[in-house]
Short mmCIF file of C-alpha atoms and ligand atoms in Angstrom, two decimals:
data_model
loop_
_atom_site.label_atom_id
_atom_site.label_comp_id
_atom_site.label_asym_id
_atom_site.label_seq_id
_atom_site.Cartn_x
_atom_site.Cartn_y
_atom_site.Cartn_z
CA MET A 1 14.18 -28.04 2.66
CA SER A 2 11.69 -24.93 1.60
CA SER A 3 8.86 -25.39 -0.90
CA LEU A 4 8.27 -22.23 -3.38
CA LEU A 5 5.52 -22.71 -5.77
CA ARG A 6 5.60 -20.67 -8.81
CA ILE A 7 1.66 -19.49 -10.53
CA ASP A 8 2.63 -16.73 -13.51
CA SER A 9 -0.61 -16.04 -15.81
CA SER A 10 0.77 -12.93 -18.01
CA PRO A 11 0.85 -14.80 -20.99
CA ARG A 12 3.79 -12.47 -21.96
CA GLY A 13 7.21 -13.66 -23.11
CA ALA A 14 11.08 -12.86 -22.24
CA GLY A 15 9.73 -9.61 -21.96
CA SER A 16 6.90 -9.27 -19.49
CA HIS A 17 7.29 -7.18 -16.87
CA SER A 18 5.39 -9.04 -14.17
CA LYS A 19 8.14 -12.45 -14.63
CA PHE A 20 10.79 -10.20 -13.89
CA ILE A 21 9.75 -9.69 -11.07
CA ALA A 22 8.65 -12.81 -9.67
CA ASP A 23 12.42 -13.60 -11.99
CA THR A 24 14.03 -11.74 -9.38
CA ILE A 25 12.00 -12.46 -6.05
CA GLN A 26 12.82 -15.82 -6.78
CA LYS A 27 16.65 -15.20 -7.28
CA GLN A 28 16.56 -14.12 -4.40
CA LEU A 29 14.85 -17.18 -2.69
CA VAL A 30 16.42 -19.11 -3.87
CA ILE A 31 19.95 -17.11 -2.21
CA ASN A 32 18.27 -17.83 1.05
CA THR A 33 17.40 -20.94 1.04
CA ALA A 34 19.83 -22.88 -1.90
CA ASP A 35 17.32 -26.83 -0.43
CA ILE A 36 13.89 -25.08 -2.10
CA LYS A 37 11.67 -26.96 -4.28
CA ILE A 38 10.29 -25.37 -6.80
CA CYS A 39 6.82 -26.50 -8.45
CA GLN A 40 6.29 -23.40 -11.01
CA ARG A 41 2.95 -22.94 -12.82
CA ASP A 42 2.62 -20.73 -16.19
CA LEU A 43 -1.07 -20.11 -16.50
CA SER A 44 -0.39 -18.80 -20.28
CA LEU A 45 1.04 -22.62 -21.15
CA GLN A 46 -0.97 -24.47 -19.34
CA GLU A 47 -3.92 -23.26 -19.43
CA ILE A 48 -6.82 -24.16 -16.47
CA PRO A 49 -10.02 -25.30 -17.45
CA SER A 50 -13.20 -22.35 -16.48
CA ILE A 51 -15.16 -24.66 -13.89
CA SER A 52 -18.53 -26.36 -14.86
CA GLN A 53 -21.46 -27.08 -13.82
CA ALA A 54 -19.84 -30.76 -12.77
CA THR A 55 -16.70 -29.14 -10.82
CA ILE A 56 -19.04 -27.34 -8.50
CA THR A 57 -21.59 -30.05 -7.72
CA GLY A 58 -18.53 -31.32 -6.90
CA PHE A 59 -17.83 -28.91 -4.21
CA PHE A 60 -20.26 -29.84 -3.02
CA THR A 61 -20.40 -33.25 -2.78
CA PRO A 62 -19.66 -35.32 -0.03
CA LYS A 63 -17.03 -36.82 -0.83
CA GLU A 64 -18.17 -40.52 -0.29
CA ASN A 65 -21.20 -39.54 -2.28
CA PHE A 66 -18.35 -38.96 -5.21
CA THR A 67 -19.86 -40.52 -9.18
CA SER A 68 -17.46 -41.09 -10.99
CA GLU A 69 -18.25 -38.27 -13.40
CA LEU A 70 -17.38 -35.40 -9.94
CA VAL A 71 -14.04 -37.78 -9.70
CA LYS A 72 -13.13 -36.35 -13.21
CA ALA A 73 -14.82 -32.92 -12.56
CA THR A 74 -12.06 -32.01 -9.96
CA LEU A 75 -9.21 -34.01 -10.04
CA LEU A 76 -7.99 -30.99 -12.22
CA SER A 77 -9.18 -28.35 -8.73
CA ASP A 78 -7.44 -31.45 -5.78
CA GLN A 79 -4.30 -31.32 -7.62
CA LEU A 80 -3.77 -27.26 -7.43
CA ILE A 81 -4.68 -27.47 -4.63
CA LYS A 82 -2.71 -29.74 -3.35
CA GLU A 83 0.60 -27.77 -4.79
CA VAL A 84 -1.12 -24.78 -2.75
CA LYS A 85 -0.99 -26.24 0.42
CA SER A 86 2.62 -28.19 -0.32
CA ALA A 87 3.97 -25.18 -0.47
CA ASP A 88 5.64 -22.92 2.42
CA THR A 89 5.80 -19.69 -0.10
CA ILE A 90 3.68 -19.42 -2.87
CA LEU A 91 4.22 -16.35 -5.38
CA ILE A 92 2.11 -15.46 -8.43
CA SER A 93 2.55 -12.93 -10.70
CA ALA A 94 0.09 -10.88 -12.25
CA PRO A 95 -0.09 -7.37 -14.43
CA ILE A 96 -3.13 -6.05 -13.94
CA TYR A 97 -6.21 -6.78 -17.35
CA ASN A 98 -8.88 -4.08 -17.72
CA PHE A 99 -8.85 -3.01 -13.65
CA GLY A 100 -8.10 -6.78 -12.83
CA VAL A 101 -6.23 -10.50 -12.85
CA PRO A 102 -6.05 -11.23 -16.18
CA SER A 103 -8.67 -14.89 -16.55
CA SER A 104 -5.86 -17.04 -16.52
CA LEU A 105 -5.15 -16.81 -13.50
CA LYS A 106 -9.06 -16.16 -12.34
CA ALA A 107 -9.50 -19.39 -13.53
CA TRP A 108 -6.28 -21.07 -11.46
CA ILE A 109 -8.27 -18.96 -8.04
CA ASP A 110 -11.70 -20.28 -9.10
CA GLN A 111 -10.31 -24.18 -8.61
CA ILE A 112 -8.43 -23.39 -5.84
CA VAL A 113 -10.56 -21.71 -3.75
CA ARG A 114 -13.06 -24.19 -2.41
CA VAL A 115 -15.08 -25.08 1.30
CA SER A 116 -13.18 -27.73 2.85
CA GLU A 117 -10.30 -27.60 1.31
CA THR A 118 -9.13 -23.67 1.04
CA PHE A 119 -11.72 -22.67 3.47
CA SER A 120 -14.60 -23.46 5.51
CA PHE A 121 -17.41 -20.82 7.45
CA ASN A 122 -20.21 -21.61 9.66
CA GLU A 123 -22.61 -19.23 11.80
CA THR A 124 -20.08 -17.02 12.98
CA GLY A 125 -18.72 -16.71 9.32
CA PHE A 126 -16.01 -17.68 7.03
CA SER A 127 -12.89 -19.05 8.11
CA GLY A 128 -9.27 -19.95 5.72
CA LEU A 129 -8.14 -22.95 5.86
CA VAL A 130 -4.76 -22.84 4.57
CA ARG A 131 -2.34 -21.56 7.63
CA GLY A 132 1.26 -20.55 7.70
CA LYS A 133 2.14 -20.11 4.65
CA LYS A 134 3.94 -16.79 2.84
CA ALA A 135 2.54 -14.96 -0.18
CA ILE A 136 4.68 -13.03 -2.22
CA LEU A 137 2.51 -11.02 -4.94
CA ALA A 138 4.53 -9.22 -8.03
CA LEU A 139 2.49 -7.47 -9.93
CA SER A 140 3.82 -5.20 -13.33
CA TYR A 141 1.04 -2.34 -14.38
CA GLY A 142 0.68 -0.35 -17.71
CA ALA A 143 -0.72 3.10 -15.80
CA GLN A 144 0.26 5.13 -13.09
CA GLY A 145 -1.73 6.57 -9.80
CA TYR A 146 -3.58 2.41 -8.86
CA VAL A 147 -1.61 2.72 -5.64
CA GLY A 148 -2.13 4.91 -2.64
CA ASN A 149 -3.84 7.99 -2.88
CA GLY A 150 -3.18 7.79 -7.07
CA ASP A 151 -6.04 9.06 -9.16
CA LEU A 152 -6.82 5.41 -10.11
CA SER A 153 -7.09 3.82 -6.72
CA SER A 154 -10.86 3.75 -7.09
CA MET A 155 -10.32 1.77 -10.14
CA ASN A 156 -7.38 -0.91 -8.39
CA PHE A 157 -9.81 -4.61 -8.51
CA PHE A 158 -6.28 -6.19 -8.74
CA GLU A 159 -3.84 -5.26 -6.01
CA PRO A 160 -7.21 -4.87 -3.12
CA TYR A 161 -8.94 -8.39 -4.46
CA LEU A 162 -5.70 -10.41 -4.50
CA VAL A 163 -4.64 -9.50 -0.99
CA ALA A 164 -7.82 -10.38 0.07
CA LEU A 165 -8.45 -13.86 -1.35
CA LEU A 166 -5.05 -15.04 -0.29
CA LYS A 167 -6.41 -13.08 2.94
CA PHE A 168 -9.79 -15.44 2.61
CA ILE A 169 -7.77 -19.08 2.32
CA GLY A 170 -6.14 -18.45 5.90
CA ILE A 171 -2.31 -16.25 4.49
CA GLU A 172 -1.62 -12.89 6.24
CA ASP A 173 2.39 -13.24 5.63
CA ILE A 174 1.91 -11.47 2.08
CA ALA A 175 5.21 -8.96 0.39
CA VAL A 176 3.71 -6.94 -2.65
CA PHE A 177 6.41 -5.85 -5.05
CA ARG A 178 5.16 -4.11 -8.16
CA LEU A 179 6.55 -1.86 -11.52
CA GLU A 180 3.65 1.53 -12.41
CA GLY A 181 3.53 2.61 -15.64
CA THR A 182 5.09 -0.16 -17.41
CA SER A 183 2.70 1.44 -21.29
CA ILE A 184 3.74 4.88 -20.03
CA LEU A 185 7.58 4.72 -18.84
CA ASP A 186 10.42 6.12 -21.34
CA GLU A 187 13.38 2.86 -21.27
CA GLU A 188 15.88 5.12 -19.02
CA GLY A 189 12.53 5.55 -16.68
CA LEU A 190 11.51 1.94 -16.91
CA SER A 191 15.41 0.78 -16.48
CA LYS A 192 15.24 2.87 -13.14
CA GLN A 193 12.23 1.32 -11.20
CA LYS A 194 12.94 -2.51 -12.33
CA TYR A 195 16.58 -1.76 -10.53
CA ALA A 196 15.32 0.18 -7.13
CA LEU A 197 12.13 -3.12 -7.11
CA GLN A 198 15.75 -5.23 -7.25
CA THR A 199 16.53 -3.27 -4.29
CA GLN A 200 14.06 -3.87 -2.61
CA ILE A 201 14.01 -6.90 -2.91
CA LYS A 202 16.89 -7.50 -1.94
CA ASN A 203 15.99 -5.79 0.90
CA SER A 204 13.00 -7.12 2.24
CA LEU A 205 13.72 -10.38 1.54
CA GLU A 206 17.51 -11.47 2.40
CA VAL A 207 17.62 -13.54 4.73
CA ASN A 208 20.91 -11.88 7.16
C1 FMN B 301 -5.98 -7.12 -21.95
C2 FMN B 301 -4.91 -5.58 -21.51
C3 FMN B 301 -5.67 -5.11 -20.47
C4 FMN B 301 -4.62 -3.94 -19.77
N1 FMN B 301 -5.66 -4.01 -18.76
C5 FMN B 301 -4.88 -2.05 -18.22
C6 FMN B 301 -5.28 -1.70 -16.62
O1 FMN B 301 -6.64 -1.70 -17.09
N2 FMN B 301 -4.72 -0.94 -16.04
C7 FMN B 301 -3.57 -0.51 -16.91
O2 FMN B 301 -2.80 0.26 -15.78
N3 FMN B 301 -2.86 -1.73 -17.25
C8 FMN B 301 -3.39 -2.40 -18.28
N4 FMN B 301 -2.48 -3.20 -19.69
C9 FMN B 301 -1.05 -2.45 -19.35
C10 FMN B 301 -0.68 -3.42 -18.65
O3 FMN B 301 -1.03 -4.55 -17.43
C11 FMN B 301 0.92 -4.12 -18.42
O4 FMN B 301 1.64 -3.09 -20.37
C12 FMN B 301 1.75 -4.63 -17.69
O5 FMN B 301 3.32 -3.91 -17.54
C13 FMN B 301 2.03 -6.22 -18.39
O6 FMN B 301 2.74 -7.35 -17.75
P1 FMN B 301 3.36 -8.30 -18.46
O7 FMN B 301 4.65 -7.83 -19.16
O8 FMN B 301 4.22 -9.11 -17.04
O9 FMN B 301 2.48 -8.52 -19.11
C14 FMN B 301 -3.20 -3.99 -19.54
C15 FMN B 301 -2.74 -4.52 -20.53
C16 FMN B 301 -3.67 -5.59 -21.88
C17 FMN B 301 -2.53 -6.65 -22.92
#
């Protein structure tokens, strides 16, 4: 059995473009492997709290010195990291918000990027501890020009950030699927893009 962890971050429901991409990817993964266990978190429905002072103290305190307050303050981080470590594939869907990631996704990131759990460091530098996994990003942009040498590429603190962050925790196998121009394309233009993306997802994720 393989396992998929799916993290959605758009607060939008059925009309969400990033969730549409993630749904298409998930369908293909289920076609590939019928025996797949799926753990799903919609961050707009199950809000992740920002980390507190006690959470930070807990992150840097050896477990043997934990007080009950520190146990409580790091419990959610423990659970979210367990979900990451149990997954073979991590699928993250997100819209670009103000050139970066939505705050709900940032709150999840702040809980799972944790010293000695998902990364370590010593005098020679940092090492990711989340090894042997694949990550798939399902990203939507309202405007066009963020990718490649586009006009807005210098304002893209979204996709390069997510890719760098996943690599930082040790995930090197990363696939990105994206829709651009969701706020400016008309219905026909958007349908064309969605159709092309569905084909791209099938071609790149299909197992022969
Ligand atoms: C608060 C907010 C901030 C946004 N910021 C950007 C932005 O910086 N750049 C951009 O291209 N689109 C921006 N958008 C547009 C969304 O990224 C775009 O509509 C996206 O496709 C929405 O994805 P969803 O349908 O999955 O929610 C923003 C939308 C909202 C609501």
